[in-house]
Coordinates of C-alpha atoms and ligand atoms in Angstrom, one line a residue:
X1 CA 138.4 62.5 119.5
X2 CA 138.4 62.2 115.3
X3 CA 134.6 60.4 115.5
X4 CA 133.7 63.8 117.2
X5 CA 134.7 66.7 114.9
X6 CA 132.1 66.1 112.3
X7 CA 129.1 67.1 115.0
X8 CA 131.3 69.9 116.7
X9 CA 131.3 71.4 113.0
X10 CA 127.6 70.8 112.6
X11 CA 126.9 72.2 116.0
X12 CA 129.3 75.1 115.2
X13 CA 127.8 75.6 111.7
X14 CA 124.2 75.9 112.8
X15 CA 124.4 77.9 115.6
X16 CA 125.6 80.4 113.5
X17 CA 122.9 79.7 111.0
X18 CA 120.3 80.2 113.4
X19 CA 122.1 83.5 115.0
X20 CA 121.9 84.8 111.7
X21 CA 118.4 83.9 109.8
X22 CA 114.6 84.2 111.6
X23 CA 111.5 83.3 110.1
X24 CA 108.6 85.0 111.5
X25 CA 104.8 85.5 110.4
X26 CA 103.2 88.9 111.4
X27 CA 101.9 92.5 110.1
X28 CA 104.4 94.9 109.2
X29 CA 102.1 97.8 109.3
X30 CA 103.9 100.8 110.0
X31 CA 107.1 99.3 109.7
X32 CA 110.1 99.0 107.2
X33 CA 113.2 96.3 106.7
X34 CA 116.2 98.7 107.6
X35 CA 119.4 97.3 104.8
X36 CA 122.1 98.8 106.2
X37 CA 125.0 97.6 104.4
X38 CA 125.9 96.2 100.8
X39 CA 126.4 92.7 101.7
X40 CA 125.2 89.8 100.1
X41 CA 124.8 87.9 103.4
X42 CA 121.6 90.8 104.5
X43 CA 118.3 89.2 102.7
X44 CA 115.0 89.0 103.2
X45 CA 112.5 86.0 101.6
X46 CA 108.9 86.6 102.0
X47 CA 106.9 83.5 101.3
X48 CA 103.6 83.0 99.9
X49 CA 101.0 80.7 101.3
X50 CA 100.6 79.0 97.4
X51 CA 102.4 78.3 94.6
X52 CA 102.0 80.3 91.2
X53 CA 99.9 80.2 88.4
X54 CA 99.2 83.2 87.8
X55 CA 98.5 85.2 84.4
X56 CA 98.7 89.0 85.7
X57 CA 100.3 90.4 88.5
X58 CA 100.7 93.6 90.3
X59 CA 103.8 94.4 92.7
X60 CA 103.6 97.6 94.7
X61 CA 106.4 99.0 97.3
X62 CA 107.8 101.8 99.1
X63 CA 111.4 102.4 99.3
X64 CA 113.8 105.1 100.7
X65 CA 117.4 105.4 99.8
X66 CA 120.8 107.4 98.9
X67 CA 121.9 104.9 96.3
X68 CA 122.6 106.2 92.9
X69 CA 123.8 102.9 91.6
X70 CA 121.8 99.9 90.4
X71 CA 119.7 98.6 93.3
X72 CA 117.3 95.3 93.2
X73 CA 114.4 96.3 95.0
X74 CA 112.4 93.3 94.6
X75 CA 113.3 89.6 93.0
X76 CA 110.9 86.9 92.1
X77 CA 112.6 83.8 91.0
X78 CA 110.6 80.2 89.7
X79 CA 111.9 77.2 88.6
X80 CA 112.0 78.4 85.2
X81 CA 113.1 82.3 85.3
X82 CA 115.9 83.7 87.9
X83 CA 114.3 87.0 87.0
X84 CA 110.7 85.8 86.6
X85 CA 109.0 89.4 87.8
X86 CA 111.8 92.0 89.3
X87 CA 112.3 95.6 89.7
X88 CA 115.5 97.6 90.3
X89 CA 116.0 101.0 90.3
X90 CA 118.9 103.5 89.4
X91 CA 119.5 107.2 89.3
X92 CA 118.2 107.1 85.5
X93 CA 115.8 104.2 85.2
X94 CA 113.7 101.6 86.4
X95 CA 114.5 98.1 85.0
X96 CA 111.3 95.4 85.3
X97 CA 112.4 91.6 84.6
X98 CA 109.4 89.8 83.1
X99 CA 110.5 86.4 82.6
X100 CA 114.1 87.2 82.4
X101 CA 113.6 89.7 79.8
X102 CA 114.5 93.5 80.7
X103 CA 112.5 96.4 80.0
X104 CA 113.8 100.2 81.0
X105 CA 111.2 102.5 82.2
X106 CA 112.5 106.4 81.9
X107 CA 112.0 109.6 83.4
X108 CA 110.3 108.2 86.3
X109 CA 111.4 109.6 89.6
X110 CA 113.7 108.8 92.2
X111 CA 114.1 110.6 95.4
X112 CA 117.2 110.8 97.7
X113 CA 115.9 110.5 101.1
X114 CA 112.5 110.3 100.6
X115 CA 110.2 107.4 100.4
X116 CA 109.2 106.5 96.8
X117 CA 106.1 104.6 96.3
X118 CA 106.4 101.8 93.2
X119 CA 103.5 99.8 91.2
X120 CA 104.2 97.7 88.4
X121 CA 102.0 95.8 86.2
X122 CA 101.9 93.2 83.7
X123 CA 99.4 90.8 82.3
X124 CA 100.2 87.8 80.1
X125 CA 97.1 88.1 77.6
X126 CA 98.5 91.7 76.2
X127 CA 102.0 91.0 77.3
X128 CA 102.1 95.1 78.3
X129 CA 104.1 96.0 81.4
X130 CA 103.5 99.4 83.2
X131 CA 105.4 101.1 86.0
X132 CA 104.0 103.9 88.6
X133 CA 106.5 105.7 90.5
X134 CA 105.0 108.7 92.8
X135 CA 103.0 111.1 90.5
X136 CA 103.6 109.4 87.5
X137 CA 102.2 106.5 85.5
X138 CA 104.5 105.4 82.7
X139 CA 104.0 104.4 79.3
X140 CA 102.7 100.4 78.1
X141 CA 105.5 98.3 77.0
X142 CA 105.6 95.0 75.6
X143 CA 107.8 92.7 77.7
X144 CA 108.4 89.0 77.8
X145 CA 106.8 85.9 76.4
X146 CA 102.8 86.1 77.0
X147 CA 102.7 83.2 79.0
X148 CA 101.7 82.8 83.2
X149 CA 103.8 82.6 86.0
X150 CA 104.4 79.1 87.1
X151 CA 105.7 77.2 90.2
X152 CA 106.8 78.0 93.5
X153 CA 108.8 81.4 94.0
X154 CA 111.8 82.4 95.8
X155 CA 110.9 86.3 96.3
X156 CA 113.5 88.2 97.7
X157 CA 114.1 92.1 98.6
X158 CA 117.1 94.2 98.4
X159 CA 119.1 91.6 96.6
X160 CA 118.7 90.5 92.8
X161 CA 118.5 86.5 92.5
X162 CA 121.2 85.2 89.9
X163 CA 119.3 81.5 90.0
X164 CA 116.6 80.0 91.3
X165 CA 116.9 79.8 95.4
X166 CA 120.9 80.4 94.1
X167 CA 123.2 83.6 94.9
X168 CA 122.9 87.3 94.7
X169 CA 124.4 89.8 92.6
X170 CA 126.8 91.9 94.2
X171 CA 126.6 94.9 91.9
X172 CA 122.9 95.2 92.8
X173 CA 122.4 95.4 96.5
X174 CA 120.2 98.0 97.9
X175 CA 120.7 99.9 101.1
X176 CA 117.9 102.0 102.7
X177 CA 114.3 100.9 103.7
X178 CA 111.8 99.2 102.0
X179 CA 107.7 99.0 103.2
X180 CA 104.6 98.5 102.3
X181 CA 105.3 95.1 99.8
X182 CA 102.0 93.9 98.7
X183 CA 101.8 91.6 95.4
X184 CA 98.4 91.0 93.9
X185 CA 97.3 88.7 91.5
X186 CA 95.5 90.9 88.8
X187 CA 96.6 94.0 87.1
X188 CA 95.2 96.8 89.8
X189 CA 93.5 99.5 88.1
X190 CA 95.5 103.0 88.0
X191 CA 92.8 104.1 90.6
X192 CA 93.4 101.7 93.1
X193 CA 97.4 102.2 92.1
X194 CA 96.4 106.0 92.5
X195 CA 95.2 105.1 96.4
X196 CA 98.0 103.1 97.3
X197 CA 100.9 105.7 96.2
X198 CA 99.1 108.6 97.8
X199 CA 99.2 106.1 101.0
X200 CA 95.6 106.5 101.5
X201 CA 94.2 104.3 104.5
X202 CA 91.9 102.0 102.8
X203 CA 94.3 100.7 99.9
X204 CA 93.9 97.7 98.5
X205 CA 96.6 94.9 100.5
X206 CA 98.1 92.0 98.5
X207 CA 96.1 88.9 97.6
X208 CA 99.4 86.9 97.2
X209 CA 101.7 88.9 99.6
X210 CA 100.3 90.9 102.2
X211 CA 102.4 93.4 104.4
X212 CA 99.9 93.2 107.1
X213 CA 100.2 89.6 107.3
X214 CA 103.3 88.4 106.3
X215 CA 105.6 85.3 106.5
X216 CA 109.1 86.5 106.2
X217 CA 112.7 85.2 106.7
X218 CA 115.4 87.6 107.8
X219 CA 119.3 87.3 107.5
X220 CA 122.6 88.9 108.3
X221 CA 122.5 92.7 109.8
X222 CA 118.7 93.1 107.7
X223 CA 116.2 94.6 110.5
X224 CA 112.4 95.4 110.7
X225 CA 112.1 98.9 112.2
X226 CA 109.2 101.1 113.5
X227 CA 109.0 103.8 110.4
X228 CA 107.9 106.4 112.6
X229 CA 111.2 105.9 114.4
X230 CA 113.3 106.1 111.4
X231 CA 111.6 108.7 108.9
X232 CA 109.6 111.6 109.4
X233 CA 105.9 111.7 109.0
X234 CA 106.4 114.7 106.7
X235 CA 108.3 112.6 104.1
X236 CA 105.4 110.3 103.5
X237 CA 103.7 110.4 100.4
X238 CA 101.2 112.8 100.0
Ligands
LIG301 C1 98.5 83.3 104.2 O1 97.6 82.2 105.4 C2 97.5 83.0 106.3 C3 97.2 81.4 107.6 O2 96.3 81.2 107.0 C4 96.4 83.7 106.2 O3 96.2 85.0 107.6 C5 96.8 85.1 105.3 O4 95.8 85.7 105.2 C6 97.0 84.0 104.0 N1 97.7 85.3 103.4 C7 97.4 86.1 102.1 C8 98.3 87.1 101.7 O5 96.3 85.1 101.4

């Protein structure tokens, strides 16, 4: 009986783990990920095909929330930095982190119970960051050491990573919907970003993370749902 105990424990643990997390590769076109609870046990990880060696990047996504407190939309950790490229928002400003250095962007809109479209760019040559939110472009700000993104990243949606492949910060959990996440290996032009923000049919899909061909792991109460089932079409970006 004594010898059986560890085995039983193992089966119970793995059974629980399997029922709670699921890895898949599919197109999430016209889909959203719903984050219904303020809990660190609900999360989504995105798995790129390759490790990072990028001197520039653009992250674009759309989110929909009623949360006014800080919420982390996108968190990319590498072995060198838990916030190598991350985005969070609250009612007053957007925050971008490059190589774990934070930079705030003020005066950009956060519409409650409507889709918000966000793109953030950074390039190691100039060290300049810029954000585009709905109809406005931010100014360009210097942030982070001018070095490339390197290593195998851990990318999460809706949770702020406190360590590389470690825990999540309770105070930064996102609730709402996230959709159309694309990561590009370059700084997109303002025109390319405008096409994405206006949700035109032929916007450029990510060549590092592509929402239309995505490998992801989903855990807890986070779930994939049809965009048209959970939000009205009239609330789409113009
Ligand atoms: C990742 O690899 C898959 C399978 O080979 C491919 O279909 C997909 O387009 C790749 N994703 C990106 C972003 O290049």
